[in-house]
Short mmCIF file of C-alpha atoms (C1' of nucleotides) in Angstrom, two decimals:
data_model
loop_
_atom_site.label_atom_id
_atom_site.label_comp_id
_atom_site.label_asym_id
_atom_site.label_seq_id
_atom_site.Cartn_x
_atom_site.Cartn_y
_atom_site.Cartn_z
CA MET A 1 -16.52 -95.28 -32.71
CA THR A 2 -13.19 -97.99 -32.82
CA ASP A 3 -10.22 -95.95 -32.27
CA ALA A 4 -8.95 -96.71 -36.14
CA GLN A 5 -11.79 -94.77 -36.44
CA LYS A 6 -10.72 -92.59 -33.43
CA TRP A 7 -7.42 -91.84 -35.71
CA ARG A 8 -8.28 -91.41 -38.84
CA GLN A 9 -10.28 -88.59 -37.87
CA ILE A 10 -8.33 -87.37 -35.29
CA PHE A 11 -5.96 -87.14 -38.58
CA THR A 12 -8.61 -85.16 -40.06
CA LEU A 13 -8.89 -82.68 -37.34
CA LEU A 14 -5.50 -82.04 -37.61
CA LYS A 15 -5.31 -81.08 -41.49
CA LEU A 16 -8.40 -79.02 -40.90
CA ALA A 17 -6.59 -77.36 -37.95
CA GLU A 18 -3.06 -76.79 -40.67
CA MET A 19 -5.98 -74.84 -42.60
CA GLY A 20 -6.89 -72.60 -39.66
CA ALA A 21 -10.40 -74.38 -38.69
CA HIS A 22 -9.50 -74.59 -34.84
CA LYS A 23 -9.18 -70.43 -34.99
CA ARG A 24 -11.43 -69.46 -37.34
CA THR A 25 -14.29 -70.94 -39.42
CA ALA A 26 -12.34 -71.81 -43.06
CA LYS A 27 -13.52 -72.34 -46.09
CA VAL A 28 -12.86 -76.08 -47.06
CA SER A 29 -13.95 -78.38 -50.24
CA THR A 30 -13.85 -81.93 -49.82
CA GLU A 31 -11.43 -82.12 -52.72
CA TYR A 32 -9.57 -79.84 -51.05
CA LEU A 33 -8.83 -81.36 -47.55
CA ALA A 34 -9.24 -84.88 -49.75
CA GLU A 35 -5.94 -83.85 -51.87
CA LYS A 36 -4.46 -82.99 -48.11
CA LEU A 37 -5.56 -85.98 -46.84
CA GLY A 38 -4.53 -88.00 -49.55
CA THR A 39 -7.77 -89.74 -50.29
CA SER A 40 -10.90 -89.30 -52.70
CA GLN A 41 -13.15 -86.46 -52.37
CA GLN A 42 -15.98 -89.41 -51.28
CA THR A 43 -13.86 -90.24 -48.30
CA ALA A 44 -13.50 -86.77 -47.20
CA SER A 45 -16.86 -86.07 -47.30
CA ARG A 46 -17.72 -88.76 -45.02
CA TYR A 47 -14.79 -87.88 -42.67
CA LEU A 48 -16.40 -84.14 -42.44
CA ILE A 49 -19.96 -86.29 -41.79
CA GLU A 50 -18.59 -88.29 -38.64
CA LEU A 51 -16.18 -85.72 -37.38
CA GLU A 52 -19.61 -83.28 -37.20
CA ARG A 53 -21.56 -86.56 -35.92
CA GLU A 54 -19.28 -86.80 -33.42
CA GLY A 55 -19.53 -82.83 -32.47
CA TRP A 56 -16.21 -82.38 -33.63
CA ILE A 57 -16.59 -79.88 -35.76
CA GLU A 58 -19.09 -77.29 -36.41
CA ARG A 59 -19.88 -77.33 -40.42
CA SER A 60 -21.95 -75.44 -42.87
CA ILE A 61 -22.25 -76.31 -46.26
CA THR A 62 -21.97 -73.38 -49.06
CA HIS A 63 -23.08 -73.56 -52.58
CA ASP A 64 -18.91 -73.30 -53.27
CA GLY A 65 -17.26 -75.30 -50.01
CA CYS A 66 -18.17 -76.08 -46.69
CA LEU A 67 -17.10 -74.07 -43.69
CA VAL A 68 -15.97 -76.31 -41.51
CA ARG A 69 -14.75 -74.77 -37.72
CA ILE A 70 -13.09 -77.10 -34.78
CA ASP A 71 -15.56 -77.14 -31.71
CA ALA A 72 -14.55 -77.37 -28.23
CA ALA A 73 -14.61 -80.89 -28.16
CA GLY A 74 -12.73 -81.46 -30.91
CA THR A 75 -9.80 -78.76 -30.12
CA VAL A 76 -9.72 -80.86 -26.96
CA GLU A 77 -8.79 -83.86 -29.01
CA LEU A 78 -5.85 -82.40 -29.94
CA GLN A 79 -4.79 -80.82 -27.31
CA LYS A 80 -4.87 -84.28 -25.45
CA ILE A 81 -2.83 -85.70 -28.58
CA TYR A 82 -0.11 -82.70 -28.54
CA ASN A 83 0.08 -83.19 -24.65
CA SER A 84 1.08 -86.46 -24.84
CA LEU A 85 3.49 -85.75 -27.49
CA LYS A 86 4.79 -82.78 -25.33
CA PHE A 87 5.56 -85.07 -22.57
CA LEU A 88 7.05 -87.85 -24.37
CA MET A 89 9.80 -85.36 -26.24
CA GLU A 90 10.39 -82.81 -24.20
CA THR A 91 11.19 -85.22 -21.17
CA ALA A 92 14.60 -86.94 -20.68
CA TYR A 93 13.50 -89.93 -19.75
CA PRO A 94 11.20 -92.41 -20.58
CA PRO A 95 7.37 -92.36 -18.50
CA SER A 96 7.84 -96.06 -17.19
CA VAL A 97 10.06 -98.92 -16.74
CA THR A 98 8.12 -102.42 -17.20
CA LEU A 99 10.27 -105.26 -15.00
CA GLU A 100 8.77 -109.24 -14.43
CA GLY A 101 9.90 -111.18 -11.87
CA ILE A 102 9.46 -114.35 -9.59
CA VAL A 103 8.00 -113.91 -6.39
CA PHE A 104 10.10 -115.69 -3.40
CA THR A 105 10.46 -115.42 0.81
CA GLY A 106 13.09 -113.32 1.58
CA LEU A 107 14.56 -112.84 5.31
CA GLY A 108 11.92 -111.00 6.70
CA GLU A 109 14.61 -108.06 7.58
CA GLY A 110 12.24 -105.98 5.16
CA ALA A 111 9.35 -105.42 7.44
CA TYR A 112 12.13 -104.71 9.98
CA TYR A 113 13.51 -101.14 8.53
CA ILE A 114 10.03 -100.41 6.85
CA GLY A 115 8.80 -100.30 10.27
CA LYS A 116 11.42 -97.88 11.58
CA ASP A 117 9.46 -94.64 11.97
CA ARG A 118 11.37 -92.58 10.50
CA TYR A 119 11.77 -93.83 7.47
CA ARG A 120 7.64 -94.72 7.52
CA LYS A 121 6.89 -90.89 8.19
CA GLN A 122 8.93 -89.88 4.49
CA PHE A 123 6.98 -93.12 2.65
CA ILE A 124 3.36 -91.64 4.29
CA GLU A 125 4.63 -88.00 2.78
CA LYS A 126 6.82 -88.58 -0.11
CA LEU A 127 4.87 -91.68 -1.62
CA GLY A 128 1.68 -90.45 -0.19
CA PHE A 129 0.64 -94.01 1.19
CA GLU A 130 1.29 -95.47 4.35
CA PRO A 131 3.55 -99.12 3.68
CA TYR A 132 2.29 -102.58 5.06
CA SER A 133 5.26 -103.72 7.58
CA GLY A 134 6.34 -105.89 4.90
CA THR A 135 8.62 -106.54 1.40
CA LEU A 136 7.80 -108.24 -1.91
CA ASN A 137 10.64 -110.18 -3.37
CA LEU A 138 10.65 -110.55 -6.67
CA ARG A 139 14.18 -112.54 -8.44
CA LEU A 140 14.47 -110.65 -11.93
CA SER A 141 15.01 -113.75 -14.14
CA SER A 142 15.75 -111.94 -17.85
CA ASP A 143 19.00 -110.29 -18.96
CA TYR A 144 16.37 -107.90 -19.89
CA ASP A 145 14.91 -107.40 -16.39
CA ILE A 146 18.60 -107.15 -14.90
CA LYS A 147 19.42 -104.34 -17.68
CA ALA A 148 16.26 -102.59 -17.26
CA ARG A 149 16.67 -102.26 -13.42
CA SER A 150 20.52 -101.11 -13.81
CA GLU A 151 18.80 -98.14 -16.60
CA LEU A 152 16.40 -97.35 -13.14
CA GLU A 153 19.45 -95.87 -11.12
CA ALA A 154 20.22 -92.93 -13.34
CA TYR A 155 16.61 -91.37 -13.24
CA PRO A 156 14.99 -90.20 -11.06
CA ALA A 157 13.75 -91.23 -8.07
CA VAL A 158 11.80 -90.48 -4.67
CA GLU A 159 14.71 -89.96 -2.06
CA ILE A 160 14.05 -90.62 1.50
CA GLU A 161 16.52 -89.51 3.93
CA GLY A 162 18.48 -91.65 5.89
CA PHE A 163 19.23 -91.11 9.59
CA ARG A 164 21.01 -92.70 12.69
CA ASN A 165 19.62 -93.56 15.91
CA GLU A 166 21.67 -94.59 19.12
CA ASP A 167 22.50 -98.02 17.74
CA ARG A 168 23.22 -97.33 14.47
CA THR A 169 22.76 -96.14 10.88
CA PHE A 170 19.83 -96.06 8.16
CA GLY A 171 21.03 -95.25 5.23
CA ILE A 172 19.43 -93.21 1.86
CA VAL A 173 16.48 -94.75 0.31
CA LYS A 174 15.40 -94.67 -3.51
CA CYS A 175 11.57 -94.95 -4.09
CA TYR A 176 10.14 -95.78 -7.88
CA PRO A 177 6.20 -95.40 -7.42
CA ALA A 178 5.17 -98.47 -9.41
CA LEU A 179 2.37 -100.58 -10.80
CA VAL A 180 2.30 -104.20 -9.82
CA ASN A 181 0.20 -106.84 -11.91
CA ASN A 182 -1.37 -103.59 -13.06
CA LYS A 183 -3.65 -103.34 -10.14
CA VAL A 184 -1.99 -102.26 -7.28
CA LYS A 185 0.09 -99.05 -6.33
CA GLY A 186 2.83 -99.23 -4.62
CA ALA A 187 6.70 -98.31 -5.01
CA LEU A 188 10.13 -99.73 -5.44
CA ILE A 189 12.79 -99.51 -2.62
CA THR A 190 16.40 -99.79 -3.69
CA ALA A 191 19.44 -99.77 -1.18
CA LEU A 192 17.56 -100.26 2.04
CA ARG A 193 20.72 -102.25 2.77
CA SER A 194 22.70 -104.42 0.13
CA HIS A 195 21.52 -108.37 0.90
CA TYR A 196 20.34 -108.79 -2.41
CA ASP A 197 22.14 -108.48 -5.76
CA VAL A 198 21.40 -106.45 -8.63
CA SER A 199 18.69 -109.15 -9.74
CA VAL A 200 16.33 -108.78 -6.71
CA LEU A 201 13.37 -106.04 -6.43
CA GLU A 202 11.40 -105.54 -2.90
CA ILE A 203 8.15 -103.89 -3.52
CA ILE A 204 6.39 -101.58 -0.64
CA ALA A 205 2.53 -101.20 -1.28
CA PRO A 206 -0.47 -99.84 1.34
CA VAL A 207 -1.56 -103.44 0.96
CA CYS A 208 -0.11 -106.86 2.06
CA LEU A 209 0.70 -107.77 -1.84
CA ARG A 210 0.60 -111.40 -1.35
CA LYS A 211 -2.86 -111.39 -0.44
CA GLN A 212 -4.19 -108.63 -2.14
CA LEU A 213 -2.83 -110.59 -5.58
CA ASN A 214 -2.84 -113.79 -4.09
CA LEU A 215 0.72 -114.70 -5.15
CA LYS A 216 2.41 -117.68 -3.94
CA ASP A 217 6.10 -118.55 -4.36
CA GLY A 218 7.07 -118.44 -7.70
CA ASN A 219 4.28 -116.28 -9.37
CA LYS A 220 5.68 -114.45 -11.98
CA VAL A 221 4.89 -110.36 -11.09
CA LYS A 222 5.29 -107.61 -13.70
CA VAL A 223 6.20 -103.96 -11.96
CA GLU A 224 5.41 -100.83 -14.23
CA VAL A 225 8.01 -98.63 -12.46
CA LEU A 226 7.01 -94.55 -13.15
CA ILE A 227 9.49 -92.24 -13.44
CA VAL A 228 8.96 -89.14 -12.59
CA PRO A 229 10.82 -86.16 -13.65
CA MET B 1 2.23 -96.88 -47.61
CA THR B 2 -0.61 -95.35 -48.14
CA ASP B 3 -1.73 -92.43 -46.22
CA ALA B 4 -4.16 -94.71 -43.83
CA GLN B 5 -1.83 -97.04 -42.55
CA LYS B 6 0.90 -94.44 -41.86
CA TRP B 7 -1.66 -93.09 -39.25
CA ARG B 8 -1.69 -96.27 -38.09
CA GLN B 9 1.13 -96.28 -37.61
CA ILE B 10 2.16 -93.00 -35.82
CA PHE B 11 -0.45 -93.73 -33.19
CA THR B 12 1.22 -96.94 -32.68
CA LEU B 13 4.31 -95.19 -32.76
CA LEU B 14 2.55 -93.21 -29.90
CA LYS B 15 2.28 -95.87 -28.01
CA LEU B 16 5.55 -97.24 -28.15
CA ALA B 17 6.75 -93.99 -26.62
CA GLU B 18 4.42 -93.78 -24.21
CA MET B 19 5.81 -97.62 -22.85
CA GLY B 20 9.15 -95.25 -23.29
CA ALA B 21 10.67 -96.92 -26.53
CA HIS B 22 11.45 -94.23 -27.75
CA LYS B 23 14.20 -93.77 -25.35
CA ARG B 24 15.10 -97.33 -24.42
CA THR B 25 14.43 -100.57 -25.60
CA ALA B 26 11.08 -101.30 -23.74
CA LYS B 27 9.83 -105.26 -23.70
CA VAL B 28 6.23 -105.63 -25.60
CA SER B 29 4.22 -108.44 -26.11
CA THR B 30 1.59 -108.43 -28.87
CA GLU B 31 -1.16 -108.55 -26.65
CA TYR B 32 -0.11 -105.96 -24.30
CA LEU B 33 0.68 -103.72 -27.37
CA ALA B 34 -3.14 -104.92 -28.66
CA GLU B 35 -4.93 -104.08 -25.70
CA LYS B 36 -3.48 -100.40 -25.91
CA LEU B 37 -4.19 -99.72 -29.61
CA GLY B 38 -7.56 -101.21 -28.87
CA THR B 39 -7.02 -103.64 -31.57
CA SER B 40 -6.68 -107.84 -31.43
CA GLN B 41 -2.64 -109.20 -30.87
CA GLN B 42 -2.61 -110.48 -34.50
CA THR B 43 -3.29 -106.78 -35.58
CA ALA B 44 -0.43 -105.43 -33.21
CA SER B 45 1.71 -107.75 -34.60
CA ARG B 46 0.83 -106.80 -37.83
CA TYR B 47 1.70 -103.40 -37.19
CA LEU B 48 4.78 -104.45 -35.47
CA ILE B 49 5.98 -106.14 -38.75
CA GLU B 50 5.38 -102.85 -40.81
CA LEU B 51 7.18 -100.61 -38.55
CA GLU B 52 9.78 -102.77 -38.37
CA ARG B 53 9.84 -103.20 -42.46
CA GLU B 54 9.26 -99.48 -42.42
CA GLY B 55 12.94 -98.58 -40.77
CA TRP B 56 11.13 -97.44 -38.01
CA ILE B 57 11.80 -99.42 -34.99
CA GLU B 58 13.99 -101.96 -34.16
CA ARG B 59 12.77 -105.40 -32.93
CA SER B 60 14.17 -109.03 -31.93
CA ILE B 61 11.72 -111.35 -30.87
CA THR B 62 12.13 -113.12 -27.50
CA HIS B 63 10.09 -116.25 -25.41
CA ASP B 64 8.20 -113.95 -24.31
CA GLY B 65 7.89 -110.74 -26.08
CA CYS B 66 9.72 -108.58 -28.32
CA LEU B 67 12.34 -105.61 -27.32
CA VAL B 68 11.11 -102.58 -29.24
CA ARG B 69 12.78 -99.65 -29.57
CA ILE B 70 12.10 -96.71 -31.98
CA ASP B 71 14.31 -95.81 -34.57
CA ALA B 72 15.74 -92.56 -35.69
CA ALA B 73 13.48 -92.39 -38.48
CA GLY B 74 10.53 -93.71 -36.09
CA THR B 75 11.35 -90.91 -34.01
CA VAL B 76 11.24 -88.15 -37.21
CA GLU B 77 8.12 -89.14 -37.68
CA LEU B 78 6.93 -88.62 -34.23
CA GLN B 79 8.40 -84.95 -34.39
CA LYS B 80 6.91 -83.76 -37.14
CA ILE B 81 3.17 -84.45 -35.76
CA TYR B 82 4.92 -82.80 -32.63
CA ASN B 83 6.30 -79.90 -33.64
CA SER B 84 3.60 -79.60 -35.92
CA LEU B 85 0.97 -79.63 -33.39
CA LYS B 86 3.60 -77.51 -30.94
CA PHE B 87 3.19 -74.62 -34.08
CA LEU B 88 -0.68 -75.33 -34.22
CA MET B 89 -1.59 -75.26 -30.37
CA GLU B 90 0.65 -72.39 -29.49
CA THR B 91 0.33 -70.08 -31.85
CA ALA B 92 -2.38 -67.20 -31.61
CA TYR B 93 -2.97 -66.70 -35.44
CA PRO B 94 -4.30 -69.95 -37.65
CA PRO B 95 -0.94 -70.59 -40.17
CA SER B 96 -3.05 -69.28 -43.19
CA VAL B 97 -6.16 -67.75 -44.37
CA THR B 98 -7.52 -68.38 -47.69
CA LEU B 99 -9.02 -65.89 -49.64
CA GLU B 100 -10.98 -66.77 -53.62
CA GLY B 101 -11.57 -63.63 -55.86
CA ILE B 102 -12.42 -62.84 -59.10
CA VAL B 103 -9.72 -60.28 -61.05
CA PHE B 104 -10.71 -57.71 -62.45
CA THR B 105 -8.25 -54.41 -64.07
CA GLY B 106 -7.82 -51.17 -62.02
CA LEU B 107 -7.01 -47.87 -63.06
CA GLY B 108 -2.82 -49.37 -62.63
CA GLU B 109 -2.26 -46.70 -60.12
CA GLY B 110 -0.71 -50.23 -58.38
CA ALA B 111 2.60 -50.09 -60.82
CA TYR B 112 2.89 -46.25 -59.71
CA TYR B 113 3.12 -46.90 -55.84
CA ILE B 114 5.33 -50.10 -56.42
CA GLY B 115 7.50 -48.35 -58.49
CA LYS B 116 8.68 -46.05 -55.80
CA ASP B 117 12.10 -46.83 -54.93
CA ARG B 118 11.73 -45.96 -51.29
CA TYR B 119 8.76 -48.93 -51.23
CA ARG B 120 11.20 -51.62 -53.71
CA LYS B 121 13.82 -51.38 -51.52
CA GLN B 122 11.91 -52.69 -48.46
CA PHE B 123 9.75 -54.90 -50.28
CA ILE B 124 12.88 -57.02 -52.00
CA GLU B 125 14.43 -56.72 -47.95
CA LYS B 126 11.25 -57.85 -45.94
CA LEU B 127 9.80 -59.78 -48.49
CA GLY B 128 12.26 -60.96 -50.62
CA PHE B 129 11.46 -60.42 -54.03
CA GLU B 130 11.31 -57.72 -56.19
CA PRO B 131 7.52 -56.68 -57.33
CA TYR B 132 6.60 -56.74 -60.93
CA SER B 133 5.25 -53.44 -61.65
CA GLY B 134 2.05 -53.67 -61.15
CA THR B 135 -1.10 -55.14 -59.27
CA LEU B 136 -3.43 -58.18 -59.65
CA ASN B 137 -6.95 -56.71 -58.71
CA LEU B 138 -9.21 -59.00 -56.93
CA ARG B 139 -12.67 -58.27 -56.08
CA LEU B 140 -13.78 -60.81 -53.27
CA SER B 141 -17.31 -61.93 -53.84
CA SER B 142 -18.82 -63.57 -50.64
CA ASP B 143 -19.31 -62.80 -47.36
CA TYR B 144 -17.06 -65.56 -46.08
CA ASP B 145 -14.65 -64.13 -48.10
CA ILE B 146 -15.12 -60.71 -46.88
CA LYS B 147 -15.37 -61.36 -43.68
CA ALA B 148 -11.77 -63.73 -43.91
CA ARG B 149 -10.40 -60.40 -44.94
CA SER B 150 -11.31 -58.20 -42.47
CA GLU B 151 -9.92 -60.42 -40.11
CA LEU B 152 -6.77 -60.54 -41.60
CA GLU B 153 -6.45 -57.09 -40.06
CA ALA B 154 -5.74 -58.12 -36.47
CA TYR B 155 -2.95 -60.74 -37.67
CA PRO B 156 0.84 -59.56 -37.56
CA ALA B 157 1.36 -58.61 -40.91
CA VAL B 158 5.43 -57.65 -43.21
CA GLU B 159 4.81 -53.73 -42.56
CA ILE B 160 6.81 -51.71 -45.14
CA GLU B 161 6.79 -47.94 -43.59
CA GLY B 162 5.72 -45.20 -45.10
CA PHE B 163 8.51 -41.65 -46.51
CA ARG B 164 7.78 -38.42 -47.64
CA ASN B 165 9.29 -36.56 -50.80
CA GLU B 166 9.08 -33.11 -52.40
CA ASP B 167 5.94 -33.62 -53.31
CA ARG B 168 3.44 -35.67 -51.05
CA THR B 169 3.19 -38.56 -48.87
CA PHE B 170 3.49 -41.95 -48.77
CA GLY B 171 2.10 -44.17 -45.79
CA ILE B 172 2.46 -47.36 -44.43
CA VAL B 173 1.59 -50.39 -46.47
CA LYS B 174 0.98 -53.67 -44.75
CA CYS B 175 1.98 -57.16 -46.41
CA TYR B 176 0.73 -60.45 -46.63
CA PRO B 177 2.91 -63.11 -47.82
CA ALA B 178 0.55 -65.37 -50.08
CA LEU B 179 0.56 -67.97 -52.57
CA VAL B 180 -1.58 -67.42 -55.86
CA ASN B 181 -3.16 -70.35 -57.05
CA ASN B 182 -1.36 -73.08 -54.82
CA LYS B 183 1.72 -71.77 -57.43
CA VAL B 184 3.18 -68.36 -57.48
CA LYS B 185 4.32 -66.87 -54.36
CA GLY B 186 3.39 -63.06 -53.84
CA ALA B 187 2.11 -60.95 -51.08
CA LEU B 188 -1.33 -59.29 -50.90
CA ILE B 189 -0.86 -55.44 -49.59
CA THR B 190 -3.46 -53.10 -48.08
CA ALA B 191 -4.28 -49.38 -47.64
CA LEU B 192 -1.20 -48.18 -50.28
CA ARG B 193 -4.15 -45.99 -50.83
CA SER B 194 -7.95 -45.90 -49.69
CA HIS B 195 -9.16 -45.88 -53.54
CA TYR B 196 -10.34 -49.43 -52.70
CA ASP B 197 -13.20 -50.69 -50.47
CA VAL B 198 -12.70 -54.03 -47.91
CA SER B 199 -13.93 -55.86 -50.80
CA VAL B 200 -10.90 -55.46 -53.08
CA LEU B 201 -7.20 -57.52 -52.96
CA GLU B 202 -4.36 -56.24 -54.18
CA ILE B 203 -1.60 -58.73 -55.34
CA ILE B 204 1.97 -58.58 -56.00
CA ALA B 205 4.69 -61.17 -56.53
CA PRO B 206 8.20 -61.44 -58.41
CA VAL B 207 6.46 -61.83 -61.76
CA CYS B 208 3.17 -60.67 -64.10
CA LEU B 209 0.52 -62.80 -61.99
CA ARG B 210 -1.72 -62.48 -65.40
CA LYS B 211 0.59 -63.94 -67.29
CA GLN B 212 2.36 -66.32 -65.38
CA LEU B 213 -1.15 -68.02 -64.29
CA ASN B 214 -2.84 -66.89 -67.92
CA LEU B 215 -5.19 -64.83 -66.14
CA LYS B 216 -8.25 -62.61 -67.99
CA ASP B 217 -10.89 -60.50 -66.27
CA GLY B 218 -13.63 -62.18 -64.47
CA ASN B 219 -11.16 -65.28 -63.68
CA LYS B 220 -11.17 -66.97 -59.85
CA VAL B 221 -8.06 -66.74 -58.19
CA LYS B 222 -7.07 -68.15 -54.58
CA VAL B 223 -4.93 -66.63 -52.50
CA GLU B 224 -3.55 -68.52 -49.74
CA VAL B 225 -2.37 -66.06 -47.29
CA LEU B 226 0.33 -67.22 -45.10
CA ILE B 227 0.25 -65.60 -41.45
CA VAL B 228 3.45 -64.96 -40.07
CA PRO B 229 3.86 -64.18 -36.55
"C1'" DA C 1 -19.59 -75.41 -58.55
"C1'" DT C 2 -20.83 -78.30 -54.89
"C1'" DT C 3 -21.77 -82.30 -51.25
"C1'" DA C 4 -23.16 -87.13 -50.36
"C1'" DC C 5 -25.70 -91.34 -51.72
"C1'" DT C 6 -25.80 -95.64 -53.92
"C1'" DA C 7 -22.92 -99.72 -55.17
"C1'" DC C 8 -19.22 -101.96 -55.58
"C1'" DT C 9 -14.45 -102.72 -54.67
"C1'" DA C 10 -10.41 -103.36 -52.05
"C1'" DA C 11 -8.50 -104.07 -47.57
"C1'" DA C 12 -8.55 -104.63 -43.03
"C1'" DC C 13 -9.23 -107.23 -39.20
"C1'" DG C 14 -9.37 -111.28 -36.01
"C1'" DA C 15 -10.90 -115.98 -35.15
"C1'" DG C 16 -8.59 -120.01 -35.60
"C1'" DT C 17 -4.16 -122.31 -34.88
"C1'" DA C 18 0.92 -123.97 -36.34
"C1'" DC C 19 4.99 -123.33 -34.57
"C1'" DT D 1 3.74 -118.48 -22.70
"C1'" DG D 2 4.86 -116.04 -26.72
"C1'" DT D 3 4.53 -114.78 -32.47
"C1'" DA D 4 2.29 -114.97 -36.52
"C1'" DC D 5 0.33 -117.43 -40.70
"C1'" DT D 6 -4.23 -118.33 -43.55
"C1'" DC D 7 -8.46 -117.37 -44.80
"C1'" DG D 8 -13.30 -116.26 -44.37
"C1'" DT D 9 -15.59 -111.93 -42.44
"C1'" DT D 10 -16.18 -107.32 -41.49
"C1'" DT D 11 -15.24 -102.81 -42.56
"C1'" DA D 12 -12.90 -98.77 -45.42
"C1'" DG D 13 -12.77 -96.70 -49.84
"C1'" DT D 14 -14.17 -94.98 -54.52
"C1'" DA D 15 -16.38 -94.80 -59.28
"C1'" DG D 16 -20.75 -93.18 -60.50
"C1'" DT D 17 -24.46 -90.22 -60.42
"C1'" DA D 18 -27.93 -87.22 -58.70
"C1'" DA D 19 -29.40 -82.90 -56.33
#
DNA sequence: ATTACTACTAAACGAGTAC
DNA sequence: TGTACTCGTTTAGTAGTAA
């Protein structure tokens, strides 16, 4: 089944549900369904046949219409769309923000901060992974990316608490779970220190991103930041 | 715009929303969108053009992708589907039950009961119309219709309180708002008395249904009973 | 009344490609 | 890189009609 077909079918399921076929066996003539769908009787008939083959509805044909009931599998499809829409419409934040930046070599300070045990423990606890001892530095190039990054500040983040040891104070770190180049799970971290400006991203991950993704300075990297309300 | 087109577009809107385009301007390449849609880059491009023409998205093209934001009109479309699904999935009852029956002439007792002032006042108050002084009697023919009618008992109804006068007791009446032959608003009423069995429907409406719909004994009538939780 | 087949028409798709 | 045009191919839609 192609995606286009799938969506026609989900639309048909929705119309059948509006006739109550998700709660009870409803009598539906192909002519009536056709009217609701804005299509011909023949097409409505074909849709019902497809839905039946797909196992999304149960159907029996009588002399004056079909008795149709949406099956468990069909209900699941409607529920999926509902859940997705519910999340999108009820949540104040976008589900994700995608940023792109160019790899560059930093001063190696990332490793120093990430190495601090009080940070490490929290990374493991709150992000679910032990970070590789180094950060991947990305420079944002476009206005879009810089704007998108600044919008992130308003969205909820995983907060890593600061602390102080005998020498100095280590500040709070805001983390955003992220997917790097559609492949590797990691996190964007901010405010570790203020050496870099808003056009720089620092990424941590359980593995060495440069090795894992075969990255060199100057390569473009996509970071899909996941907002977790 | 045909309905098939409309549904492709709503599907596309949903995917764009999953990229956050309903909350912010998102950078989306046609190639990336194509992948999410399960279609070709060319088709994705066409969809975006159509959505823009429709006024559902705002778009500006940059050298490395489109900046896309779902417009108010587009959000409304998503909201419509969401509201519809929300109602269907969160409600324990089907939105409506459609019954078909054959017109026959009753004993004229309907007029007597409906004429009672204590009933009339409640009909006006709770159903929103003053019933024509007579009921349309329908005989259910198929097993499906009789089964569907019996299911109605479990669904919420508008309840008209009983009363007693000097002579006798008048019982409670359950009403279900209904649309007769897709045209006239009225109500299915039950338990006015027990003269008729489960295979008989009594319908009231603000007008004389026989005249309004030009009905004769033996005509088939469709009654779409609306469940109002 | 219905459903749904066949044969045809209309529309959507996507490969190639220009920009 | 991108987007989006043309145009041949594929797919969906419908009219007519049988069952």
